[in-house]
Short mmCIF file of C-alpha atoms in Angstrom, two decimals:
data_model
loop_
_atom_site.label_atom_id
_atom_site.label_comp_id
_atom_site.label_asym_id
_atom_site.label_seq_id
_atom_site.Cartn_x
_atom_site.Cartn_y
_atom_site.Cartn_z
CA MET A 70 0.00 0.00 0.00
CA LYS A 71 1.17 3.50 -0.84
CA ARG A 72 -0.33 6.90 -0.25
CA GLU A 73 0.06 9.10 -3.32
CA ILE A 74 -1.22 12.50 -4.34
CA LEU A 75 -2.30 12.13 -7.95
CA SER A 76 -3.01 14.86 -10.50
CA VAL A 77 -6.13 14.81 -12.63
CA ILE A 78 -5.42 14.62 -16.36
CA SER A 79 -9.01 14.26 -17.49
CA CYS A 80 -12.49 13.18 -16.43
CA ARG A 81 -15.00 12.32 -19.14
CA ASP A 82 -18.40 10.67 -19.27
CA LEU A 83 -18.68 7.27 -20.95
CA ASN A 84 -22.42 6.97 -20.45
CA ALA A 85 -25.06 8.31 -18.06
CA GLY A 86 -23.68 6.36 -15.10
CA VAL A 87 -20.01 5.66 -15.83
CA TYR A 88 -17.06 8.00 -16.30
CA GLU A 89 -13.36 7.70 -17.08
CA LEU A 90 -10.94 9.33 -14.65
CA VAL A 91 -7.30 9.60 -15.74
CA LEU A 92 -4.67 10.50 -13.13
CA SER A 93 -0.90 10.98 -13.22
CA GLY A 94 1.79 10.20 -10.68
CA ALA A 95 0.72 6.66 -9.82
CA SER A 96 2.92 3.68 -9.10
CA ASP A 97 2.64 0.65 -11.39
CA MET A 98 -0.13 -1.77 -10.45
CA ARG A 99 -1.36 -5.15 -11.65
CA ALA A 100 -4.65 -5.89 -13.34
CA GLY A 101 -7.16 -6.71 -10.63
CA GLN A 102 -5.66 -4.45 -7.98
CA PHE A 103 -7.54 -1.39 -6.76
CA VAL A 104 -7.07 2.06 -5.29
CA GLU A 105 -8.94 4.00 -2.62
CA LEU A 106 -9.64 7.64 -3.33
CA SER A 107 -10.38 10.31 -0.76
CA VAL A 108 -13.34 12.55 -1.61
CA PRO A 109 -13.47 15.87 0.28
CA GLY A 110 -16.39 15.96 2.69
CA PHE A 111 -16.66 12.17 2.99
CA TYR A 112 -15.13 10.11 5.79
CA LEU A 113 -14.51 6.82 3.97
CA ARG A 114 -12.39 6.49 0.85
CA ARG A 115 -13.94 5.06 -2.32
CA PRO A 116 -12.46 1.73 -3.58
CA ILE A 117 -12.10 1.66 -7.37
CA SER A 118 -10.61 -1.04 -9.60
CA VAL A 119 -7.62 -0.25 -11.77
CA ALA A 120 -8.67 -0.20 -15.43
CA ASP A 121 -5.18 0.63 -16.67
CA CYS A 122 -1.85 1.76 -15.25
CA ALA A 123 1.24 2.48 -17.34
CA ASP A 124 4.14 4.93 -17.09
CA GLY A 125 2.64 6.63 -14.07
CA VAL A 126 -0.75 7.19 -15.70
CA LEU A 127 -3.67 5.57 -13.90
CA THR A 128 -7.02 5.08 -15.63
CA LEU A 129 -10.13 4.41 -13.56
CA LEU A 130 -13.59 3.63 -14.89
CA VAL A 131 -15.99 4.73 -12.20
CA LYS A 132 -19.68 4.05 -11.70
CA GLU A 133 -21.60 6.86 -10.05
CA ALA A 134 -23.03 4.87 -7.18
CA GLY A 135 -23.66 7.53 -4.54
CA GLU A 136 -22.87 11.05 -3.41
CA GLY A 137 -19.13 10.37 -3.13
CA THR A 138 -18.62 9.12 -6.66
CA LYS A 139 -21.00 11.83 -7.87
CA LYS A 140 -18.75 14.50 -6.36
CA LEU A 141 -15.62 12.79 -7.68
CA ARG A 142 -17.11 13.11 -11.16
CA THR A 143 -16.78 16.91 -10.93
CA VAL A 144 -12.97 17.02 -10.72
CA LYS A 145 -11.15 19.03 -13.37
CA SER A 146 -7.78 18.80 -15.07
CA GLY A 147 -5.09 20.01 -12.67
CA ASP A 148 -6.97 19.03 -9.50
CA THR A 149 -5.30 16.60 -7.11
CA VAL A 150 -6.67 13.42 -5.55
CA ASP A 151 -5.42 11.77 -2.36
CA ALA A 152 -5.12 8.04 -3.09
CA LEU A 153 -4.09 4.79 -1.48
CA THR A 154 -2.62 2.71 -4.30
CA ASP A 155 -1.22 -0.78 -4.88
CA LEU A 156 -4.03 -2.41 -2.90
CA GLY A 157 -5.10 -6.03 -3.07
CA ASN A 158 -3.94 -8.94 -5.18
CA GLY A 159 -4.42 -9.01 -8.93
CA PHE A 160 -5.16 -11.57 -11.62
CA ASP A 161 -2.62 -14.10 -12.82
CA THR A 162 -1.94 -14.60 -16.53
CA ASN A 163 -1.59 -18.36 -16.49
CA ALA A 164 -3.65 -19.05 -19.60
CA GLU A 165 -3.09 -19.74 -23.27
CA LYS A 166 -6.74 -19.20 -24.23
CA PRO A 167 -8.06 -16.76 -21.65
CA LEU A 168 -11.73 -15.83 -21.41
CA LEU A 169 -12.56 -12.50 -19.76
CA VAL A 170 -16.12 -12.14 -18.47
CA GLY A 171 -17.35 -8.76 -17.25
CA GLY A 172 -20.69 -7.45 -16.08
CA GLY A 173 -21.41 -3.72 -15.95
CA ILE A 174 -18.70 -1.81 -14.13
CA GLY A 175 -17.03 -5.18 -13.57
CA CYS A 176 -15.68 -4.91 -17.10
CA ALA A 177 -13.28 -2.19 -15.95
CA PRO A 178 -10.44 -4.26 -14.38
CA LEU A 179 -10.49 -6.67 -17.31
CA TYR A 180 -9.21 -3.96 -19.66
CA LYS A 181 -5.67 -3.98 -18.28
CA LEU A 182 -5.78 -7.76 -18.14
CA ALA A 183 -6.59 -7.86 -21.87
CA LYS A 184 -3.67 -5.49 -22.51
CA ASP A 185 -1.32 -7.62 -20.41
CA PHE A 186 -2.26 -10.78 -22.30
CA ALA A 187 -1.80 -8.96 -25.62
CA ALA A 188 1.65 -7.73 -24.56
CA ALA A 189 2.57 -11.38 -23.89
CA GLY A 190 1.39 -12.38 -27.37
CA VAL A 191 -1.89 -13.92 -26.18
CA ARG A 192 -5.19 -12.73 -27.64
CA ALA A 193 -7.98 -13.17 -25.15
CA THR A 194 -11.73 -13.23 -25.73
CA ALA A 195 -13.71 -10.72 -23.67
CA VAL A 196 -17.44 -11.10 -23.09
CA LEU A 197 -18.78 -7.79 -21.81
CA GLY A 198 -22.31 -7.75 -20.42
CA PHE A 199 -24.61 -4.75 -19.95
CA ARG A 200 -28.31 -4.13 -19.40
CA ASN A 201 -28.77 -2.33 -22.72
CA ALA A 202 -26.94 -0.61 -25.58
CA ALA A 203 -26.89 2.76 -23.81
CA GLU A 204 -24.75 1.28 -21.03
CA VAL A 205 -22.05 -0.22 -23.26
CA TYR A 206 -18.64 1.37 -22.72
CA TYR A 207 -15.02 0.71 -23.78
CA ALA A 208 -15.96 -1.87 -26.42
CA GLU A 209 -13.69 -0.23 -29.01
CA GLU A 210 -10.84 0.06 -26.51
CA PHE A 211 -11.08 -3.63 -25.62
CA SER A 212 -11.14 -4.60 -29.31
CA ARG A 213 -7.61 -3.24 -29.76
CA PHE A 214 -6.27 -6.03 -27.57
CA CYS A 215 -8.75 -8.90 -27.67
CA ASP A 216 -11.77 -10.37 -29.41
CA VAL A 217 -14.94 -8.83 -28.01
CA VAL A 218 -18.45 -10.21 -27.56
CA ILE A 219 -21.09 -7.78 -26.32
CA ALA A 220 -24.13 -9.12 -24.46
CA THR A 221 -27.13 -7.08 -23.36
CA ASP A 222 -30.10 -8.18 -21.30
CA ASP A 223 -32.58 -6.73 -23.79
CA GLY A 224 -30.68 -7.61 -26.97
CA SER A 225 -30.31 -3.96 -28.02
CA ALA A 226 -26.58 -4.52 -28.66
CA GLY A 227 -24.67 -7.71 -29.39
CA VAL A 228 -26.25 -10.96 -28.29
CA ARG A 229 -29.28 -11.17 -26.03
CA GLY A 230 -28.57 -12.44 -22.54
CA ASN A 231 -26.03 -12.06 -19.76
CA ALA A 232 -22.27 -12.33 -20.00
CA VAL A 233 -22.06 -15.86 -18.60
CA SER A 234 -24.64 -17.28 -21.00
CA ALA A 235 -22.88 -15.53 -23.89
CA ALA A 236 -19.57 -17.06 -22.79
CA GLU A 237 -20.80 -20.65 -22.87
CA GLY A 238 -19.53 -22.41 -25.96
CA ILE A 239 -16.40 -20.26 -26.30
CA ASP A 240 -13.19 -22.28 -26.30
CA PHE A 241 -10.95 -21.30 -23.37
CA ASP A 242 -8.63 -22.83 -20.81
CA ARG A 243 -9.05 -20.34 -17.94
CA PHE A 244 -11.60 -17.63 -17.22
CA TYR A 245 -11.31 -14.30 -15.42
CA ALA A 246 -14.50 -12.60 -14.24
CA CYS A 247 -15.62 -9.44 -12.49
CA GLY A 248 -19.15 -8.18 -11.96
CA PRO A 249 -22.20 -8.65 -9.72
CA GLN A 250 -22.00 -11.55 -7.28
CA VAL A 251 -24.85 -13.42 -8.96
CA MET A 252 -22.87 -13.32 -12.21
CA LEU A 253 -19.67 -14.48 -10.53
CA ARG A 254 -21.47 -17.36 -8.84
CA ALA A 255 -22.89 -18.46 -12.20
CA ALA A 256 -19.44 -18.17 -13.80
CA ALA A 257 -17.89 -20.32 -11.07
CA GLN A 258 -20.59 -22.97 -11.49
CA LYS A 259 -20.83 -23.05 -15.28
CA LEU A 260 -17.40 -22.07 -16.60
CA ARG A 261 -15.12 -23.44 -13.85
CA HIS A 262 -11.32 -23.17 -13.69
CA GLY A 263 -10.77 -19.47 -13.29
CA GLN A 264 -10.49 -16.41 -11.11
CA VAL A 265 -13.13 -14.00 -9.87
CA SER A 266 -12.71 -10.44 -8.66
CA LEU A 267 -15.15 -9.74 -5.84
CA GLU A 268 -16.79 -6.50 -4.79
CA ALA A 269 -17.46 -5.68 -1.13
CA ARG A 270 -18.19 -2.75 1.11
CA MET A 271 -14.87 -1.71 2.59
CA GLY A 272 -13.96 0.32 5.64
CA CYS A 273 -10.18 0.65 5.58
CA GLY A 274 -9.27 -1.05 2.28
CA PHE A 275 -6.06 -2.64 3.56
CA GLY A 276 -7.10 -5.42 5.92
CA ALA A 277 -7.29 -3.76 9.33
CA CYS A 278 -11.04 -3.53 9.95
CA MET A 279 -12.12 -7.02 8.75
CA GLY A 280 -15.32 -5.48 7.38
CA CYS A 281 -15.08 -7.10 3.94
CA SER A 282 -14.51 -10.71 5.04
CA ILE A 283 -16.00 -13.55 3.01
CA LYS A 284 -16.13 -17.30 3.54
CA THR A 285 -13.77 -19.47 1.50
CA THR A 286 -12.82 -23.14 1.55
CA LYS A 287 -9.67 -22.07 3.44
CA GLY A 288 -11.57 -20.07 6.07
CA TYR A 289 -12.52 -16.41 6.16
CA ALA A 290 -10.62 -14.03 3.90
CA ARG A 291 -10.63 -10.28 3.44
CA VAL A 292 -11.64 -9.06 -0.02
CA CYS A 293 -9.33 -6.05 0.29
CA LYS A 294 -6.26 -7.97 1.50
CA GLU A 295 -6.36 -11.61 0.37
CA GLY A 296 -8.50 -10.56 -2.64
CA PRO A 297 -10.17 -8.99 -4.42
CA VAL A 298 -9.13 -11.77 -6.83
CA PHE A 299 -9.80 -15.35 -5.71
CA GLU A 300 -9.78 -18.72 -7.38
CA ALA A 301 -13.41 -19.36 -8.29
CA GLU A 302 -13.35 -22.80 -6.66
CA GLU A 303 -12.31 -21.47 -3.24
CA VAL A 304 -15.18 -19.02 -2.74
CA VAL A 305 -18.10 -20.37 -0.72
CA TRP A 306 -21.03 -18.91 -2.63
#
């Protein structure tokens, strides 16, 4: 864990509920790790997955989920953000035919993972699930590094259905998933042999408060410290 004061490069809307926040001055981080940002006027920091991190530039894809992330959306170029970085454990890249499965804002941490696989000469397949066409984001960005399948609940873009159903039938040797818990549970049951990135309400973000503990086959584990990435088979759903 590191505390860093980051400078805002840009903040732009991707759709009505999601925005891209680009910051400079960050340490390198792995796909699947997260940061915690301080928002003036709010006691608790906001945990946000790393979408990309390279050469000191950190990209976050943020869902406006409450007053804190709503206020964070108003930052301007040149502002500074107090951040805890290098938090949690990230994804591995132990796959020759990786399948990335994202649901909603859970697609965000899979972007750097797709880039990392591409840099190693491996082209992944990413199945990105959304409720409708208006909520689709970063599809073009993903397509630069991997094959992309879009799934929407109402069929207004891509294939009709959720990300897990759209992923069935794709040839892969290991899956990597992030999204709502119901989606991750389905992925663990139907796809098998992979990793899941869990979401949880966090107090401290670095393992001190025990507030984000979950049950695993090895006992209780903290999402912020032992996770957020776990082997799908070890989570007790």
